[in-house]
mmCIF file of C-alpha atoms in Angstrom:
data_model
loop_
_atom_site.group_PDB
_atom_site.id
_atom_site.type_symbol
_atom_site.label_atom_id
_atom_site.label_comp_id
_atom_site.label_asym_id
_atom_site.label_seq_id
_atom_site.Cartn_x
_atom_site.Cartn_y
_atom_site.Cartn_z
ATOM 1 C CA GLY R 11 50.442 159.511 -101.811
ATOM 2 C CA TYR R 12 47.853 160.870 -104.143
ATOM 3 C CA HIS R 13 48.435 162.476 -107.532
ATOM 4 C CA ALA R 14 47.512 166.146 -107.335
ATOM 5 C CA ASP R 15 44.795 165.813 -109.993
ATOM 6 C CA ARG R 16 43.059 162.980 -108.177
ATOM 7 C CA TRP R 17 43.211 163.821 -104.429
ATOM 8 C CA LYS R 18 39.729 165.360 -104.253
ATOM 9 C CA LYS R 19 38.087 162.189 -105.638
ATOM 10 C CA MET R 20 39.866 160.056 -103.110
ATOM 11 C CA LEU R 21 39.692 162.109 -99.993
ATOM 12 C CA ILE R 22 36.472 164.209 -100.065
ATOM 13 C CA PRO R 23 34.093 161.085 -99.981
ATOM 14 C CA LEU R 24 35.733 160.212 -96.651
ATOM 15 C CA GLY R 25 34.005 163.130 -94.897
ATOM 16 C CA SER R 26 34.468 166.735 -93.857
ATOM 17 C CA SER R 27 37.081 165.847 -91.234
ATOM 18 C CA THR R 28 39.628 164.612 -93.837
ATOM 19 C CA LYS R 29 42.764 166.633 -93.960
ATOM 20 C CA ALA R 30 45.388 166.413 -96.765
ATOM 21 C CA TYR R 31 48.921 167.735 -96.494
ATOM 22 C CA PHE R 32 50.964 168.023 -99.800
ATOM 23 C CA ASP R 33 54.606 168.195 -99.685
ATOM 24 C CA THR R 34 56.190 169.574 -102.892
ATOM 25 C CA SER R 35 59.670 170.377 -103.988
ATOM 26 C CA ASP R 36 60.622 173.806 -105.421
ATOM 27 C CA ARG R 37 62.317 172.013 -108.350
ATOM 28 C CA ASP R 38 60.680 170.577 -111.532
ATOM 29 C CA PRO R 39 58.823 168.061 -111.492
ATOM 30 C CA PHE R 40 57.972 169.378 -107.956
ATOM 31 C CA CYS R 41 57.492 165.962 -106.275
ATOM 32 C CA MET R 42 59.173 164.887 -103.055
ATOM 33 C CA TYR R 43 60.666 161.464 -102.290
ATOM 34 C CA ASN R 44 60.453 160.818 -98.540
ATOM 35 C CA TYR R 45 62.738 158.794 -96.369
ATOM 36 C CA LEU R 46 62.618 157.943 -92.798
ATOM 37 C CA LEU R 47 66.012 158.325 -91.045
ATOM 38 C CA ASP R 48 66.275 156.233 -87.795
ATOM 39 C CA ILE R 49 69.318 157.247 -85.722
ATOM 40 C CA THR R 50 70.716 155.970 -82.392
ATOM 41 C CA THR R 51 73.387 158.229 -81.000
ATOM 42 C CA TRP R 52 76.324 157.569 -78.819
ATOM 43 C CA ASN R 53 77.071 160.908 -77.260
ATOM 44 C CA ARG R 54 76.928 161.123 -73.388
ATOM 45 C CA SER R 55 75.522 164.635 -73.217
ATOM 46 C CA ILE R 56 72.199 165.645 -74.851
ATOM 47 C CA ARG R 57 72.498 167.342 -78.392
ATOM 48 C CA ARG R 58 69.826 169.446 -79.968
ATOM 49 C CA GLY R 59 70.132 170.237 -83.599
ATOM 50 C CA PHE R 60 69.304 169.697 -87.221
ATOM 51 C CA ILE R 61 70.288 166.915 -89.592
ATOM 52 C CA LYS R 62 70.876 167.318 -93.462
ATOM 53 C CA VAL R 63 71.127 164.084 -95.454
ATOM 54 C CA LYS R 64 73.046 163.611 -98.651
ATOM 55 C CA ILE R 65 72.865 160.538 -100.587
ATOM 56 C CA ILE R 66 75.015 159.488 -103.542
ATOM 57 C CA ASP R 67 74.421 156.740 -106.068
ATOM 58 C CA TYR R 68 76.982 154.586 -107.799
ATOM 59 C CA GLY R 69 77.184 156.953 -110.702
ATOM 60 C CA GLY R 70 78.153 159.816 -108.501
ATOM 61 C CA ASN R 71 74.768 161.501 -108.648
ATOM 62 C CA THR R 72 74.083 163.431 -105.455
ATOM 63 C CA VAL R 73 70.830 164.658 -103.911
ATOM 64 C CA GLU R 74 70.601 166.529 -100.606
ATOM 65 C CA SER R 75 67.628 166.991 -98.205
ATOM 66 C CA GLN R 76 66.367 170.281 -96.888
ATOM 67 C CA MET R 77 67.294 171.126 -93.380
ATOM 68 C CA ASN R 78 64.520 170.049 -90.912
ATOM 69 C CA SER R 79 62.401 172.941 -89.654
ATOM 70 C CA GLU R 80 62.353 171.694 -86.129
ATOM 71 C CA ALA R 81 65.393 170.660 -84.044
ATOM 72 C CA SER R 82 65.708 167.139 -82.878
ATOM 73 C CA THR R 83 66.975 166.045 -79.434
ATOM 74 C CA PHE R 84 69.555 163.312 -79.440
ATOM 75 C CA GLN R 85 70.300 161.352 -76.163
ATOM 76 C CA GLN R 86 72.639 158.568 -75.695
ATOM 77 C CA TYR R 87 71.276 155.209 -76.915
ATOM 78 C CA LYS R 88 67.913 156.684 -77.732
ATOM 79 C CA ARG R 89 66.477 156.261 -81.189
ATOM 80 C CA VAL R 90 65.319 159.370 -83.027
ATOM 81 C CA LYS R 91 63.223 159.253 -86.242
ATOM 82 C CA ILE R 92 63.351 162.093 -88.756
ATOM 83 C CA LEU R 93 61.327 162.449 -91.781
ATOM 84 C CA THR R 94 63.486 163.826 -94.669
ATOM 85 C CA GLY R 95 62.663 164.592 -98.292
ATOM 86 C CA PHE R 96 64.544 164.877 -101.597
ATOM 87 C CA HIS R 97 63.634 166.458 -104.873
ATOM 88 C CA ARG R 98 64.887 163.489 -106.842
ATOM 89 C CA ASP R 99 64.899 159.748 -106.249
ATOM 90 C CA ILE R 100 68.044 157.808 -105.854
ATOM 91 C CA GLU R 101 67.399 154.107 -106.575
ATOM 92 C CA LYS R 102 70.706 152.399 -105.553
ATOM 93 C CA ILE R 103 72.414 154.292 -102.801
ATOM 94 C CA ALA R 104 76.139 153.939 -102.653
ATOM 95 C CA LYS R 105 76.944 156.493 -99.847
ATOM 96 C CA ILE R 106 75.087 158.460 -97.159
ATOM 97 C CA SER R 107 76.420 161.522 -95.507
ATOM 98 C CA LEU R 108 74.876 163.349 -92.608
ATOM 99 C CA THR R 109 75.581 166.909 -91.520
ATOM 100 C CA PHE R 110 74.700 167.995 -87.935
ATOM 101 C CA SER R 111 74.091 171.554 -87.108
ATOM 102 C CA THR R 112 73.007 173.521 -84.117
ATOM 103 C CA LYS R 113 72.446 176.683 -86.234
ATOM 104 C CA THR R 114 74.286 178.803 -83.596
ATOM 105 C CA LEU R 115 77.188 181.061 -84.393
ATOM 106 C CA ILE R 116 78.583 181.386 -80.935
ATOM 107 C CA GLY R 117 79.610 178.592 -78.506
ATOM 108 C CA PRO R 118 81.737 175.460 -79.340
ATOM 109 C CA LYS R 119 80.908 173.207 -82.318
ATOM 110 C CA GLN R 120 79.287 169.988 -81.363
ATOM 111 C CA LYS R 121 79.629 166.534 -82.952
ATOM 112 C CA LEU R 122 77.014 163.921 -83.047
ATOM 113 C CA ARG R 123 78.293 160.378 -82.745
ATOM 114 C CA ILE R 124 76.093 157.896 -84.560
ATOM 115 C CA LEU R 125 75.925 154.389 -83.170
ATOM 116 C CA GLN R 126 73.366 153.082 -85.566
ATOM 117 C CA MET R 127 71.617 154.518 -88.540
ATOM 118 C CA LYS R 128 68.900 153.259 -91.026
ATOM 119 C CA LEU R 129 67.478 155.259 -94.038
ATOM 120 C CA LYS R 130 64.205 153.812 -95.417
ATOM 121 C CA SER R 131 62.421 155.013 -98.491
ATOM 122 C CA LEU R 132 58.715 155.737 -97.858
ATOM 123 C CA ASN R 133 57.891 155.933 -101.476
ATOM 124 C CA HIS R 134 59.468 152.478 -102.148
ATOM 125 C CA PRO R 135 59.365 150.667 -98.850
ATOM 126 C CA LYS R 136 61.062 147.479 -100.131
ATOM 127 C CA ARG R 137 64.299 149.339 -100.727
#
């Protein structure tokens, strides 16, 4: 990432085709900590929906991601990668909680069975 006060110096010399996308939080200090959620599901039937991630550290501090704006499709034994962001960084994660939602009010509730999951910090890749 680039600090907001330095992005022009870094990107404009690269040419007019350079595009920059800035992801900010609505909370002070307005930076986002991005993680890549890699999920393999076990459901036999296809599920479409949204994932919200909550991470908790050993001190009980909790941070929750925003709901993705685009629904993901989950198929049996297929990996799905979801970019998720948090307004605060958690260094040592003790617990991860996922909430699956189809955002529909009618019809049966659906569960998403997770076979394998990996959460990787993009701001600190060695974690």
